[in-house]
mmCIF file of C-alpha atoms in Angstrom:
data_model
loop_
_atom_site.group_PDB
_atom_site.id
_atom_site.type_symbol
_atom_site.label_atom_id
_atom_site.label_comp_id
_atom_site.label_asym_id
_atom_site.label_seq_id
_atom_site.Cartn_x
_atom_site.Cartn_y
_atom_site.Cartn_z
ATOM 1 C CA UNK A 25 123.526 -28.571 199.844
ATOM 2 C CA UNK A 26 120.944 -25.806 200.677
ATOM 3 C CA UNK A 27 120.849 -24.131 204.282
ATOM 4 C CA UNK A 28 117.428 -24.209 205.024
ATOM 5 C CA UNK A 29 118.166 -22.344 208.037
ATOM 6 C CA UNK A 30 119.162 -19.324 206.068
ATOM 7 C CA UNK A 31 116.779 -19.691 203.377
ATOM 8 C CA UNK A 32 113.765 -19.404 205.956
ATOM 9 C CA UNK A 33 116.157 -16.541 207.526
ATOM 10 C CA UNK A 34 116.008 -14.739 203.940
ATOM 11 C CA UNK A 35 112.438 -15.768 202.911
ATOM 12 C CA UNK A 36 111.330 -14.127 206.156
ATOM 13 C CA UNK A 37 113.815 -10.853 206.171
ATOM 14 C CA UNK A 38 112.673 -10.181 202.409
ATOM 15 C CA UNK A 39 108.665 -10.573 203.109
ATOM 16 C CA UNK A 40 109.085 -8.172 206.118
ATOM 17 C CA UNK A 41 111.068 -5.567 203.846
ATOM 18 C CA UNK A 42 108.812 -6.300 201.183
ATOM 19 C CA UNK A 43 105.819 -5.486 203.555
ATOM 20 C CA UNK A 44 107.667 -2.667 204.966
ATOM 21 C CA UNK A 45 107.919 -1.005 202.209
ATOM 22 C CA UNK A 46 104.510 -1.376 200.425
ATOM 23 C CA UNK A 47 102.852 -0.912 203.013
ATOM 24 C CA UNK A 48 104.364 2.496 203.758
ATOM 25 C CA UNK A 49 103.838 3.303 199.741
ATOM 26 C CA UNK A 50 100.040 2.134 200.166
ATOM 27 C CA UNK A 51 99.366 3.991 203.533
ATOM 28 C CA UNK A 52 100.770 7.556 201.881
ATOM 29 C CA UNK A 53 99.192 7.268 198.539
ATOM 30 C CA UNK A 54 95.734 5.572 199.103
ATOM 31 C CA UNK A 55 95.252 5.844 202.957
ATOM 32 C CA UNK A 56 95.311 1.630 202.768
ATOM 33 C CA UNK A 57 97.237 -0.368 204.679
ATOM 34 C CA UNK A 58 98.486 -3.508 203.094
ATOM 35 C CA UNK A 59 97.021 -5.553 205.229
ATOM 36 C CA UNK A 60 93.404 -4.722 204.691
ATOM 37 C CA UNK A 61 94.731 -4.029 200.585
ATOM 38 C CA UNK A 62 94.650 -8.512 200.899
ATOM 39 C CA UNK A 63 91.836 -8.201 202.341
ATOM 40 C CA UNK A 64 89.956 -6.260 199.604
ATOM 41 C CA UNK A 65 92.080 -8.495 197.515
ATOM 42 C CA UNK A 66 90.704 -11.431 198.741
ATOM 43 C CA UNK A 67 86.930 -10.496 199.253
ATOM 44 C CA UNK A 68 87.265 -8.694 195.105
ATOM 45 C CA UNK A 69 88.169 -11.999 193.829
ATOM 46 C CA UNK A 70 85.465 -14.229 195.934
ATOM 47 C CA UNK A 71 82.345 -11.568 195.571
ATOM 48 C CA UNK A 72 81.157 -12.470 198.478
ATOM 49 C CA UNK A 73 83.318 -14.519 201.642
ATOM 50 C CA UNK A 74 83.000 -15.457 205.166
ATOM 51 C CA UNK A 75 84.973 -14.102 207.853
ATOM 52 C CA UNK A 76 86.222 -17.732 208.597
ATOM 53 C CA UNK A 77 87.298 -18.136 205.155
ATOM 54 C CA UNK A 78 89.591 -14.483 205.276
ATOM 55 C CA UNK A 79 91.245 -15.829 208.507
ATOM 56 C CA UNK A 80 92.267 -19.056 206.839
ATOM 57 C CA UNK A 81 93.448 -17.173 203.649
ATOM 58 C CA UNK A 82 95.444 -14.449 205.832
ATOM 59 C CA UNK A 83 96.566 -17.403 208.426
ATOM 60 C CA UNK A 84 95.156 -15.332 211.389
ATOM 61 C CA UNK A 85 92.489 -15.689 213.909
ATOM 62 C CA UNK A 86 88.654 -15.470 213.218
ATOM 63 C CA UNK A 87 89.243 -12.817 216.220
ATOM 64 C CA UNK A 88 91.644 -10.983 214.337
ATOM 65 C CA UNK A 89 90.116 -10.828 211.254
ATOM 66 C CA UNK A 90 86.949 -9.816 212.496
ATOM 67 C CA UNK A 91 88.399 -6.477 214.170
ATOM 68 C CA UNK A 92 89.871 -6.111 210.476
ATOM 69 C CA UNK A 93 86.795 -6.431 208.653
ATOM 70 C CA UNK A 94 85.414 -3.714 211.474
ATOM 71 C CA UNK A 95 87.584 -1.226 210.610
ATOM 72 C CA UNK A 96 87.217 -1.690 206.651
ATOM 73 C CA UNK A 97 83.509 -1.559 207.430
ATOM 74 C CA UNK A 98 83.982 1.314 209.407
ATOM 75 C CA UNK A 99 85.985 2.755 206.112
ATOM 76 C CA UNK A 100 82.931 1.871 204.059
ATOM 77 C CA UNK A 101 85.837 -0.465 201.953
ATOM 78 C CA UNK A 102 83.250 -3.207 202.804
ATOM 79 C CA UNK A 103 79.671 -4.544 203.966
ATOM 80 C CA UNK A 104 79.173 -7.303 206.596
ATOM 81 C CA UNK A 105 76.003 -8.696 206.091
ATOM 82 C CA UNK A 106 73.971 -12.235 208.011
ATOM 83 C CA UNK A 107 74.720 -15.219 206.464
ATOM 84 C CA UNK A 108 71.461 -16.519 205.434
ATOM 85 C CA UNK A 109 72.438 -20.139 205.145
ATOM 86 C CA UNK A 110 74.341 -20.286 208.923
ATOM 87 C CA UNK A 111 73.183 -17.557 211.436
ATOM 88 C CA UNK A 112 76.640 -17.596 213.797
ATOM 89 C CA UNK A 113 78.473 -16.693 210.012
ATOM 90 C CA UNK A 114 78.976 -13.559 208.826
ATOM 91 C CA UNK A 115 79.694 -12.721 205.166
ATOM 92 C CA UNK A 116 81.680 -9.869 203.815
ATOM 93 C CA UNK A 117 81.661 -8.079 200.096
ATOM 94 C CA UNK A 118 83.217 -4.931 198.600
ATOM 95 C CA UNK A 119 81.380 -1.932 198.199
ATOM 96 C CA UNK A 120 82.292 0.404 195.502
ATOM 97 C CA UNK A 121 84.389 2.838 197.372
ATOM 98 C CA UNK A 122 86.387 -0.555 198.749
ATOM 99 C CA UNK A 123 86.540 -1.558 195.006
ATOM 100 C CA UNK A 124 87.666 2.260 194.161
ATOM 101 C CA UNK A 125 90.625 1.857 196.441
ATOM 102 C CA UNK A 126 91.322 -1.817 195.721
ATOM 103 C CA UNK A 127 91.868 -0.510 191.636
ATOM 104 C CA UNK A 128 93.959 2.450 192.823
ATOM 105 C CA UNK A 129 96.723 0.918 195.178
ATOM 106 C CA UNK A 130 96.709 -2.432 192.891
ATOM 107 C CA UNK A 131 98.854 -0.936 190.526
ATOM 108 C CA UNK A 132 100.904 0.369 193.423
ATOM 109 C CA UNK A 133 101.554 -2.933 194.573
ATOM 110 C CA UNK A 134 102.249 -4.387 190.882
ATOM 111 C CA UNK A 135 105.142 -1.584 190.922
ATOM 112 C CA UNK A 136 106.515 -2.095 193.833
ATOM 113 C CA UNK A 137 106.825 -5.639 193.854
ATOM 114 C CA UNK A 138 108.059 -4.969 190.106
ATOM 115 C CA UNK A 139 111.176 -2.942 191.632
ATOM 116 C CA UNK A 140 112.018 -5.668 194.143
ATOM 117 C CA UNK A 141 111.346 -8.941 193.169
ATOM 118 C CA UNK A 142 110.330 -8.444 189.137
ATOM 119 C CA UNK A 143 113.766 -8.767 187.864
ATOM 120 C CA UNK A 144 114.532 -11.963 189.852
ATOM 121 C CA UNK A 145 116.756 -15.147 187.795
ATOM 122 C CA UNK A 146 114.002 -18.150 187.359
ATOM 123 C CA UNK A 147 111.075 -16.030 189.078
ATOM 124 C CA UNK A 148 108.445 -18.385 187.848
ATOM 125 C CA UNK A 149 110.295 -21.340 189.401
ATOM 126 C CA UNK A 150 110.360 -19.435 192.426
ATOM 127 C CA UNK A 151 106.951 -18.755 192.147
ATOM 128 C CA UNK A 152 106.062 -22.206 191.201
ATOM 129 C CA UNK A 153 108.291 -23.821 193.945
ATOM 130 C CA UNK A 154 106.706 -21.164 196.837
ATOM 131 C CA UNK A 155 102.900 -21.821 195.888
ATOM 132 C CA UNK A 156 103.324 -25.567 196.259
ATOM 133 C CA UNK A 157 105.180 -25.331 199.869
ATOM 134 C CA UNK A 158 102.221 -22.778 200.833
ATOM 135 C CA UNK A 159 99.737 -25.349 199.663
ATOM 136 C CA UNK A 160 101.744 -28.016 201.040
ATOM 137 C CA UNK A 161 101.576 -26.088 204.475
ATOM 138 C CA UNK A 162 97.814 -24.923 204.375
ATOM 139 C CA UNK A 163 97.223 -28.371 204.434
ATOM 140 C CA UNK A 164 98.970 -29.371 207.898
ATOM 141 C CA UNK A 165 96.681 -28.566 210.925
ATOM 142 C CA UNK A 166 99.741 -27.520 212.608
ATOM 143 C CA UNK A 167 100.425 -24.489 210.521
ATOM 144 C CA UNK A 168 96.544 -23.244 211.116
ATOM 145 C CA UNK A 169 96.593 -20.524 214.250
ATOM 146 C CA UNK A 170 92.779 -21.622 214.906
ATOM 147 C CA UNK A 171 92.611 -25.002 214.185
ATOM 148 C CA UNK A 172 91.589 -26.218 217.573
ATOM 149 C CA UNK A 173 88.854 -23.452 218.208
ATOM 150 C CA UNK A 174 86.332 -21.906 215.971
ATOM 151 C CA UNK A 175 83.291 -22.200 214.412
ATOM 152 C CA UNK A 176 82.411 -19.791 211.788
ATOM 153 C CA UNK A 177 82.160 -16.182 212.234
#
């Protein structure tokens, strides 16, 4: 039988390594933390994206991600711009030098994440297995950090 206890001990001791040490990579060689390399990630693959919707993605507040989105504004990684269709919404897209940066570290991350976890027994059952629990938990109101407050931003 499994120890779930110690699998949720080495699930969480591997993703902080695994941060650890791409974001350190990313930060030295593209002047991009990892955190705001989702981000870009995110916003790339959605054109165009609500603050709201990057704090539900990144499972942080709409506070948090707002003072992220500042500071890749203040980069000029990205452009914040009224929402036309709800005026207490924001909505955030790339600009090219944010899409520059997002194509240079992304094969940064690919290699990285190559080195650690590429060479892993049954990776795409792991991979399989770990996308439906993450589903399976976006869906429960108790994993959301703002699901009792917020409206939009």
């Amino acid at each position: 039988m499994t120890d779930l206890t110690a699998l949720f001990t080495d699930l969480v001791r591997l993703e902080t390594r695994l941060y650890n040490v791409i974001d350190a990579r990313l930060k030295a060689e593209h002047d991009l933390p990892l955190g705001q390399f989702e981000f870009l990630r995110f916003v790339a693959a959605h054109g165009t994206t609500r603050v709201y919707d990057l704090a539900r993605e990144m499972a942080i507040t709409v506070g948090a991600t707002s003072k992220a989105v500042d500071r890749l504004e203040s980069a000029g990684r990205v452009r914040r711009t009224a929402n036309p269709s709800d005026r207490r919404s924001s909505l955030v897209e790339l600009t090219p030098a944010g899409a520059d940066v997002l194509a240079a570290a992304t094969p940064t991350v690919e290699a990285e994440l190559q080195t650690w976890v590429g060479s892993a027994p049954a990776l795409e059952q792991l991979a399989t297995s770990l996308s439906m629990l993450r589903r399976r938990a976006e869906l429960d109101h108790r994993t959301d950090r703002h699901h009792s407050s917020n409206t939009g931003s």
